[in-house]
C-alpha cells in the first residue's frame, strides 16, 4: 500500500487550506467567509469597538479584531466589477436594480404614485472619431466584410492612422461634464416649452434621473438614463398636468445637441466636444403592459450594465497609475508594456510589467491617455490615473438627489446583519438612548490567505448553483 503525504504533493494553497481546517477556530473562520458571500478581495481591518452605558459608564460589551481567527475583521470589498469580485458586483447590480426600479415603480421610501409621473428612457451616445468596423443591418461593413458578432475587429478603426484618438480620449474624460451640462439645458428647454422662466419652472416641477455609463466596442462611453418629471419636492409630488411626456421628450431632443464643451490645446488644436447624432428617447410604460420599455425592464437593463460595461470594453480593471509618486516617473512603451516608477520599485531601476493583455485599439487609447496626461493643460483630467478606463473618470451609475435612495436599502441590510450577529452571540438588544458605541479601526490590507481564498471560491460557486437552481424552478 502506498501512502501519500498531501503536504508534499499539494499546492501551497491546498496546504494552507489543510492548515486552516485543522485549526480549533476553523468554524469561526468559515462563518466569517460565509458572511462575505464569496467576496474575492475583502478589506482587512484591525481595531476594536466598545459599547458603554452612558448613565453609569459601565462597559456593556467589547469586541476586538484580534479575537478573529485571522486577527482582522473582514468586510466586503464592494467592487462593482465582475472581473474583480463576482460576489460584490452581484450585490452592486442588485442595489442598482432596486434603486432604478424604486424610482419608477415605488418602494424604498418612494411612494408608488411615482408610476403616474412622466418617465422616459434616454440614450445619449458618443460622436464619431473616425469610421470603425461594424455590423450594418442590411449591408456589409465598409471594409466589405459581414462581421460575425464575436469578431474582434468590431469597433476598431478602419484606418488607425487617421482615427482621432485624442478626440476619443478627451470625449471620455469630459463625458461626465457633458451630462451635467445637458441637465442644465434640459431644464431650460422644459421651461421654454411651458412658456415660463427657469425660476418659475423650478417652483412647479423638478427633473429627476438615474443613469449608467456603458462602453461601446469602440472604447467610448454612452449613457442610459431613466428621466422623470416630479413636483417641486420630488417623488412625493406629481408635476403639473401640462408637464407631459411629450414635453420631456422634445426638451431632451433639443437639449442634447446644445450641450457642448470647448477644449483648446496647442497639441490637439481647438475642439468642441458634444454628444453623437444617435439619440434615443422612449416613454417608460407601467409594469404589466405589453410595451418593451416597462419600468421593470428598464431597471433590469440598467443594472446589467452597472457591473458589466467596463468589463465588456476589453480594457483593464486595474489602474496603471503610481499612487506613491503620483505617476511622475511612470512610462508606457510603444508596444504597450507599462514601466513603474524607478523611484518606487525599491531597487532604483524600473522593472517591466507584463505586456498589457488588451487589443491594439484599446492599447492605443491607453497610450493616448498617457501622452495627453503629460500636458499641463490636461492635468486636471488626471488621464494617467484613468488611462485604464480610456480616460473616463466618472461614476458608472449616478442619480439626482430626489430620484430614489440607496440609503434605506443599505440601512436595512446593515440592520439585518447586526441583528443576526447579535442574536448569534446571544446579546440583548441595545437601547440607543442609553448606550454609546466607541470604535477605532485601521486598514490592514486586502485579500485572504491562499487557503481561505479557496474557501471563498467554494462559497461563491455554491451560491451560484443555488441561484441557478432557483431560477430554473427548483424548490
Coordinates of C-alpha atoms in Angstrom, one line a residue:
X1 CA 0.0 0.0 0.0
X2 CA 1.3 3.5 -0.9
X3 CA 0.7 6.4 1.5
X4 CA 0.7 9.9 0.0
X5 CA 1.8 12.9 2.0
X6 CA -0.5 15.7 0.9
X7 CA 1.8 18.3 2.3
X8 CA 4.4 17.3 -0.3
X9 CA 2.2 16.8 -3.4
X10 CA -0.5 19.5 -2.8
X11 CA -0.2 23.1 -3.9
X12 CA 0.7 25.8 -1.4
X13 CA -3.0 26.9 -1.4
X14 CA -4.2 23.4 -0.6
X15 CA -1.6 23.1 2.1
X16 CA -2.7 26.4 3.6
X17 CA -6.3 25.2 3.5
X18 CA -5.4 22.0 5.3
X19 CA -3.6 24.0 7.9
X20 CA -6.7 26.3 8.3
X21 CA -9.1 23.3 8.6
X22 CA -7.1 21.8 11.4
X23 CA -7.3 25.0 13.5
X24 CA -9.6 24.8 16.5
X25 CA -11.3 28.0 15.5
X26 CA -11.9 26.9 11.9
X27 CA -15.7 27.1 12.2
X28 CA -15.5 30.7 13.2
X29 CA -13.2 31.5 10.2
X30 CA -15.6 29.7 7.9
X31 CA -18.6 31.7 9.2
X32 CA -16.6 34.9 8.6
X33 CA -16.0 33.9 5.0
X34 CA -19.6 32.7 4.5
X35 CA -20.9 36.1 5.8
X36 CA -19.0 37.8 2.9
X37 CA -20.8 35.7 0.4
X38 CA -17.6 34.8 -1.6
X39 CA -16.0 38.2 -1.8
X40 CA -12.7 37.6 -3.5
X41 CA -10.7 40.5 -2.0
X42 CA -12.1 41.5 1.4
X43 CA -10.8 44.5 3.3
X44 CA -8.9 43.6 6.5
X45 CA -9.5 45.9 9.4
X46 CA -7.8 46.0 12.8
X47 CA -9.2 47.8 15.9
X48 CA -11.9 47.4 18.5
X49 CA -15.3 48.7 19.5
X50 CA -16.8 49.2 23.0
X51 CA -20.4 49.6 24.0
X52 CA -20.8 51.8 27.1
X53 CA -23.8 52.6 29.3
X54 CA -23.9 56.4 29.2
X55 CA -25.8 56.6 32.5
X56 CA -23.4 54.5 34.6
X57 CA -20.2 54.4 32.5
X58 CA -20.3 50.6 32.6
X59 CA -18.8 48.7 29.7
X60 CA -21.6 46.5 28.4
X61 CA -19.5 44.6 25.9
X62 CA -16.4 45.0 23.8
X63 CA -15.1 43.5 20.6
X64 CA -11.6 43.4 19.1
X65 CA -10.5 42.3 15.7
X66 CA -7.7 40.3 17.3
X67 CA -10.4 37.9 18.5
X68 CA -10.9 36.8 14.9
X69 CA -9.1 33.7 13.6
X70 CA -7.3 35.8 11.0
X71 CA -6.5 38.6 13.5
X72 CA -8.6 41.0 11.4
X73 CA -12.2 41.9 10.8
X74 CA -13.1 41.1 7.2
X75 CA -15.5 43.3 5.3
X76 CA -16.6 43.1 1.6
X77 CA -14.6 45.0 -0.9
X78 CA -17.7 46.4 -2.6
X79 CA -16.1 46.3 -6.0
X80 CA -18.7 46.6 -8.8
X81 CA -16.6 44.9 -11.4
X82 CA -17.5 41.3 -12.1
X83 CA -13.9 40.6 -13.2
X84 CA -12.6 41.7 -9.8
X85 CA -15.2 40.4 -7.5
X86 CA -18.3 38.5 -8.8
X87 CA -19.9 38.4 -5.3
X88 CA -19.8 42.1 -4.6
X89 CA -20.6 43.0 -8.2
X90 CA -23.8 41.0 -7.9
X91 CA -24.7 42.9 -4.8
X92 CA -24.0 46.2 -6.6
X93 CA -26.1 45.1 -9.6
X94 CA -29.0 44.2 -7.2
X95 CA -28.7 47.5 -5.4
X96 CA -28.7 49.4 -8.8
X97 CA -31.8 47.4 -9.9
X98 CA -33.7 48.3 -6.8
X99 CA -32.5 51.9 -7.0
X100 CA -33.8 52.3 -10.6
X101 CA -37.0 50.3 -10.0
X102 CA -37.9 52.2 -6.9
X103 CA -37.6 55.5 -8.8
X104 CA -40.0 54.1 -11.5
X105 CA -42.3 51.8 -9.6
X106 CA -42.2 53.0 -5.9
X107 CA -40.7 51.4 -2.8
X108 CA -37.6 52.1 -0.7
X109 CA -39.2 55.3 0.7
X110 CA -40.5 56.3 -2.8
X111 CA -44.4 56.4 -3.0
X112 CA -46.0 54.1 -5.6
X113 CA -47.7 57.2 -7.1
X114 CA -44.4 57.9 -8.9
X115 CA -45.7 55.5 -11.6
X116 CA -48.0 58.2 -12.8
X117 CA -45.2 60.7 -13.4
X118 CA -43.9 61.3 -16.9
X119 CA -41.0 59.0 -17.4
X120 CA -38.6 58.3 -20.4
X121 CA -35.6 56.1 -21.1
X122 CA -32.9 58.1 -22.9
X123 CA -29.6 57.0 -24.5
X124 CA -27.0 59.7 -25.3
X125 CA -24.1 58.4 -27.4
X126 CA -20.6 59.5 -28.4
X127 CA -19.9 61.1 -31.7
X128 CA -17.7 59.6 -34.4
X129 CA -14.0 60.0 -34.3
X130 CA -13.4 58.0 -37.5
X131 CA -15.1 55.1 -39.3
X132 CA -14.9 51.7 -37.5
X133 CA -15.7 48.1 -38.3
X134 CA -19.4 47.5 -37.6
X135 CA -22.4 45.2 -38.5
X136 CA -24.9 47.2 -40.5
X137 CA -28.4 45.6 -40.7
X138 CA -28.7 45.2 -44.5
X139 CA -25.3 45.7 -46.0
X140 CA -21.6 44.7 -45.4
X141 CA -19.2 46.7 -43.3
X142 CA -17.3 49.5 -45.1
X143 CA -14.4 47.0 -45.3
X144 CA -16.6 44.8 -47.4
X145 CA -16.9 42.0 -44.8
X146 CA -20.0 40.8 -43.0
X147 CA -18.6 40.6 -39.5
X148 CA -19.5 37.8 -37.0
X149 CA -20.9 39.2 -33.7
X150 CA -17.8 37.9 -31.9
X151 CA -15.3 39.3 -34.5
X152 CA -12.6 41.2 -32.5
X153 CA -12.4 43.7 -35.3
X154 CA -15.8 45.2 -34.4
X155 CA -15.5 48.7 -33.0
X156 CA -11.8 49.1 -34.2
X157 CA -10.9 51.8 -36.7
X158 CA -10.9 51.1 -40.4
X159 CA -7.7 53.2 -40.6
X160 CA -6.0 53.5 -37.2
X161 CA -3.5 56.1 -38.7
X162 CA -6.3 58.6 -39.3
X163 CA -8.5 57.8 -36.3
X164 CA -8.9 60.7 -33.9
X165 CA -7.6 59.0 -30.7
X166 CA -7.1 62.3 -28.9
X167 CA -10.7 63.4 -29.5
X168 CA -11.9 60.0 -28.3
X169 CA -10.0 60.2 -25.1
X170 CA -11.0 63.8 -24.4
X171 CA -14.6 62.9 -25.0
X172 CA -14.4 60.1 -22.4
X173 CA -12.7 62.4 -20.0
X174 CA -15.4 65.1 -20.4
X175 CA -18.4 62.8 -20.6
X176 CA -19.5 63.5 -17.0
X177 CA -19.2 67.2 -17.5
X178 CA -21.2 66.9 -20.8
X179 CA -24.0 65.1 -18.9
X180 CA -24.1 67.9 -16.2
X181 CA -24.3 70.5 -19.0
X182 CA -27.1 68.5 -20.6
X183 CA -29.2 68.6 -17.4
X184 CA -28.8 72.4 -17.3
X185 CA -30.1 72.8 -20.9
X186 CA -32.8 70.3 -20.2
X187 CA -34.5 72.4 -17.6
X188 CA -34.1 75.4 -19.8
X189 CA -35.8 73.7 -22.7
X190 CA -38.7 72.4 -20.5
X191 CA -39.3 75.9 -19.2
X192 CA -39.3 77.3 -22.7
X193 CA -41.9 74.8 -23.8
X194 CA -44.1 75.6 -20.8
X195 CA -43.8 79.3 -21.5
X196 CA -42.2 80.2 -18.2
X197 CA -38.8 81.2 -16.8
X198 CA -36.4 78.7 -15.3
X199 CA -37.2 80.0 -11.8
X200 CA -40.9 79.6 -12.3
X201 CA -40.3 76.1 -13.7
X202 CA -38.3 75.1 -10.6
X203 CA -41.2 76.3 -8.5
X204 CA -43.6 73.8 -10.1
X205 CA -41.5 70.8 -11.2
X206 CA -38.2 69.0 -10.8
X207 CA -36.2 66.8 -13.2
X208 CA -35.1 63.6 -11.6
X209 CA -32.9 60.9 -13.2
X210 CA -30.7 57.9 -12.7
X211 CA -28.1 56.9 -15.3
X212 CA -25.5 54.4 -16.0
X213 CA -22.4 54.5 -18.3
X214 CA -21.8 51.8 -20.9
X215 CA -18.7 51.2 -23.0
X216 CA -19.2 50.7 -26.7
X217 CA -16.9 48.3 -28.6
X218 CA -15.0 51.3 -29.9
X219 CA -14.0 52.2 -26.3
X220 CA -16.3 55.2 -25.9
X221 CA -18.9 55.7 -23.2
X222 CA -22.5 56.5 -23.7
X223 CA -25.2 57.0 -21.1
X224 CA -28.5 55.2 -20.5
X225 CA -30.8 57.3 -18.2
X226 CA -34.3 57.0 -16.7
X227 CA -35.5 60.6 -16.6
X228 CA -38.7 61.6 -14.6
X229 CA -40.7 64.7 -14.0
X230 CA -41.7 65.4 -10.4
X231 CA -43.3 68.1 -8.4
X232 CA -41.0 70.7 -6.7
X233 CA -40.5 68.4 -3.7
X234 CA -39.5 65.4 -5.7
X235 CA -41.1 61.9 -6.0
X236 CA -43.8 62.6 -3.3
X237 CA -45.5 65.2 -5.6
X238 CA -46.7 64.9 -9.2
X239 CA -45.7 67.6 -11.7
X240 CA -48.3 69.9 -13.1
X241 CA -50.6 68.2 -15.7
X242 CA -49.1 70.3 -18.5
X243 CA -45.6 68.8 -17.9
X244 CA -46.2 65.8 -20.1
X245 CA -44.0 63.0 -21.6
X246 CA -44.2 64.8 -24.9
X247 CA -42.8 68.0 -23.4
X248 CA -40.0 66.0 -21.7
X249 CA -39.1 64.1 -24.8
X250 CA -39.0 67.2 -27.0
X251 CA -36.9 69.0 -24.5
X252 CA -34.3 66.1 -24.3
X253 CA -34.0 66.0 -28.1
X254 CA -33.2 69.7 -28.2
X255 CA -31.0 69.9 -25.1
X256 CA -28.7 67.1 -26.0
X257 CA -27.2 68.7 -29.2
X258 CA -26.8 72.0 -27.3
X259 CA -24.6 70.6 -24.6
X260 CA -21.0 71.4 -25.8
X261 CA -17.6 71.7 -24.2
X262 CA -14.7 73.6 -25.8
X263 CA -11.1 72.3 -25.5
X264 CA -8.2 74.3 -26.7
X265 CA -4.6 72.9 -26.7
X266 CA -1.6 73.5 -28.8
X267 CA -1.1 69.8 -29.0
X268 CA -4.6 68.8 -30.2
X269 CA -5.9 72.1 -31.5
X270 CA -9.3 73.7 -30.7
X271 CA -12.1 71.2 -30.4
X272 CA -15.8 71.3 -29.4
X273 CA -17.0 68.1 -27.7
X274 CA -20.6 67.1 -27.7
X275 CA -23.0 64.1 -27.9
X276 CA -23.3 62.0 -31.0
X277 CA -26.2 62.2 -33.5
X278 CA -27.7 59.0 -32.4
X279 CA -30.2 59.9 -29.6
X280 CA -32.9 57.6 -28.4
X281 CA -35.8 58.6 -26.2
X282 CA -38.7 56.3 -25.3
X283 CA -41.5 56.5 -22.9
X284 CA -41.3 54.1 -20.0
X285 CA -44.6 52.2 -19.6
X286 CA -46.1 50.8 -16.4
X287 CA -45.1 47.2 -15.5
X288 CA -47.7 44.6 -16.8
X289 CA -48.2 46.3 -20.1
X290 CA -47.0 44.8 -23.4
X291 CA -44.6 47.7 -24.0
X292 CA -40.9 46.9 -24.5
X293 CA -39.7 49.6 -22.1
X294 CA -41.6 48.8 -18.9
X295 CA -40.2 50.2 -15.6
X296 CA -39.1 46.7 -14.6
X297 CA -37.4 46.0 -17.9
X298 CA -35.5 49.4 -17.7
X299 CA -34.4 48.7 -14.2
X300 CA -33.0 45.2 -15.2
X301 CA -31.3 46.6 -18.3
X302 CA -29.6 49.4 -16.4
X303 CA -28.5 47.1 -13.5
X304 CA -26.9 44.8 -16.0
X305 CA -24.6 47.5 -17.4
X306 CA -23.8 48.9 -14.0
X307 CA -21.4 46.0 -13.4
X308 CA -20.5 44.7 -16.9
X309 CA -20.0 47.8 -19.1
X310 CA -16.3 48.3 -18.2
X311 CA -15.5 44.6 -18.3
X312 CA -17.1 44.2 -21.7
X313 CA -15.0 47.0 -23.2
X314 CA -11.8 44.9 -23.3
X315 CA -9.9 47.4 -21.2
X316 CA -8.1 46.9 -17.9
X317 CA -9.7 46.6 -14.5
X318 CA -6.8 48.0 -12.5
X319 CA -5.0 51.3 -12.7
X320 CA -1.6 51.8 -14.2
X321 CA -1.1 54.9 -12.1
X322 CA 1.6 55.0 -9.5
X323 CA 0.0 56.3 -6.3
X324 CA 3.3 56.7 -4.5
X325 CA 4.8 59.4 -6.6
X326 CA 1.5 60.3 -8.4
X327 CA 2.8 58.9 -11.7
X328 CA 5.6 61.4 -12.3
X329 CA 8.2 58.7 -13.2
X330 CA 5.9 56.2 -14.9
X331 CA 6.3 55.5 -18.6
X332 CA 4.4 53.5 -21.2
X333 CA 6.4 51.9 -24.0
X334 CA 5.2 52.0 -27.6
X335 CA 4.3 48.3 -27.6
X336 CA 2.1 48.6 -24.6
X337 CA 4.4 47.5 -21.8
X338 CA 4.0 49.5 -18.6
X339 CA 7.1 50.5 -16.6
X340 CA 6.6 51.5 -13.0
X341 CA 8.4 54.4 -11.4
X342 CA 12.1 53.8 -10.8
X343 CA 11.7 55.8 -7.6
X344 CA 9.1 53.4 -6.3
X345 CA 10.4 49.9 -7.1
X346 CA 12.8 49.8 -4.2
X347 CA 15.8 49.0 -6.3
X348 CA 16.5 52.2 -8.2
X349 CA 15.7 50.6 -11.5
X350 CA 12.3 50.2 -13.2
X351 CA 11.0 46.7 -13.5
X352 CA 9.0 45.9 -16.7
X353 CA 5.5 44.7 -16.1
X354 CA 3.8 42.0 -18.3
X355 CA 2.6 43.2 -21.7
X356 CA -0.9 44.7 -21.5
X357 CA -3.4 41.9 -22.5
X358 CA -5.6 44.2 -24.5
X359 CA -6.5 44.8 -28.2
X360 CA -4.3 47.1 -30.2
X361 CA -7.1 49.7 -30.4
X362 CA -7.5 49.7 -26.6
X363 CA -3.7 49.9 -26.1
X364 CA -3.6 53.0 -28.4
X365 CA -6.4 54.6 -26.3
X366 CA -4.3 54.0 -23.2
X367 CA -1.2 55.3 -24.8
X368 CA -3.1 58.4 -25.9
X369 CA -4.2 59.0 -22.3
X370 CA -0.5 58.7 -21.2
X371 CA 0.6 61.2 -23.8
X372 CA -2.1 63.8 -23.2
X373 CA -1.7 63.3 -19.4
X374 CA 1.8 64.8 -19.7
X375 CA 0.4 68.1 -21.0
X376 CA -0.1 70.8 -18.3
X377 CA -3.4 71.9 -19.9
X378 CA -4.9 68.5 -19.3
X379 CA -3.5 68.0 -15.8
X380 CA -7.0 68.4 -14.1
X381 CA -8.3 65.5 -16.2
X382 CA -5.9 63.1 -14.4
X383 CA -5.6 61.0 -17.6
X384 CA -2.7 58.9 -16.1
X385 CA -4.9 57.8 -13.2
X386 CA -7.8 56.9 -15.6
X387 CA -5.8 55.5 -18.5
X388 CA -7.0 52.0 -17.7
X389 CA -10.6 53.4 -18.2
X390 CA -9.6 55.0 -21.5
X391 CA -9.9 58.4 -20.0
X392 CA -13.4 58.1 -18.5
X393 CA -13.3 59.3 -14.9
X394 CA -16.9 59.5 -13.9
X395 CA -19.0 57.2 -11.8
X396 CA -20.7 54.4 -13.7
X397 CA -24.0 54.9 -12.0
X398 CA -25.3 58.2 -10.7
X399 CA -28.6 59.7 -9.8
X400 CA -30.2 63.0 -8.9
X401 CA -30.9 63.7 -5.2
X402 CA -34.6 63.1 -5.3
X403 CA -34.8 60.2 -7.7
X404 CA -34.6 57.5 -5.0
X405 CA -32.1 56.5 -2.4
X406 CA -29.9 53.5 -1.7
X407 CA -29.6 54.6 2.0
X408 CA -32.9 52.9 3.0
X409 CA -31.8 49.6 1.3
X410 CA -28.3 49.6 2.8
X411 CA -29.6 50.6 6.2
X412 CA -32.0 47.7 6.2
X413 CA -29.2 45.3 5.1
X414 CA -26.9 46.7 7.8
X415 CA -29.6 46.4 10.5
X416 CA -30.4 42.8 9.5
X417 CA -26.7 41.8 9.6
X418 CA -26.3 43.5 13.0
X419 CA -29.4 41.7 14.4
X420 CA -28.1 38.4 13.0
X421 CA -24.8 38.8 14.7
X422 CA -26.4 40.0 18.0
X423 CA -28.8 37.0 18.0
X424 CA -26.0 34.6 17.2
X425 CA -23.9 35.9 20.1
X426 CA -26.9 35.9 22.5
X427 CA -26.6 39.6 23.2
X428 CA -29.5 41.7 24.4
X429 CA -30.9 44.4 22.1
X430 CA -29.1 47.7 22.9
X431 CA -31.1 50.8 23.9
X432 CA -29.9 53.6 21.6
X433 CA -31.0 56.2 24.2
X434 CA -28.7 54.9 26.9
X435 CA -25.8 53.3 25.1
X436 CA -22.8 54.6 23.2
X437 CA -20.6 52.7 20.8
X438 CA -17.0 53.8 20.6
X439 CA -14.8 52.3 18.0
X440 CA -11.4 52.7 16.3
X441 CA -10.5 50.9 13.1
X442 CA -7.4 50.9 10.8
X443 CA -6.9 49.5 7.3
X444 CA -4.7 46.4 7.4
X445 CA -4.6 45.3 3.8
X446 CA -6.9 43.3 1.5
X447 CA -7.4 39.7 0.5
X448 CA -7.3 36.2 2.0
X449 CA -4.6 33.7 2.7
X450 CA -4.3 31.2 -0.1
X451 CA -6.3 28.6 1.7
X452 CA -9.1 31.0 2.7
X453 CA -9.2 32.1 -0.9
X454 CA -10.2 28.5 -1.9
X455 CA -12.9 28.6 0.7
X456 CA -14.3 31.9 -0.6
X457 CA -14.3 30.5 -4.1
X458 CA -16.3 27.4 -2.9
X459 CA -18.8 29.7 -1.2
X460 CA -19.3 31.7 -4.4
X461 CA -19.7 28.7 -6.6
X462 CA -22.2 27.0 -4.2
X463 CA -24.3 30.2 -4.1
X464 CA -24.2 30.5 -7.8
X465 CA -25.5 26.9 -8.1
X466 CA -28.3 27.7 -5.6
X467 CA -29.3 30.8 -7.7
X468 CA -29.3 28.8 -10.9
X469 CA -31.4 26.0 -9.3
X470 CA -33.9 28.6 -8.0
X471 CA -34.1 30.4 -11.4
X472 CA -34.8 27.1 -13.1
X473 CA -37.8 26.4 -10.9
X474 CA -36.1 24.3 -8.3
X475 CA -37.5 24.1 -4.8

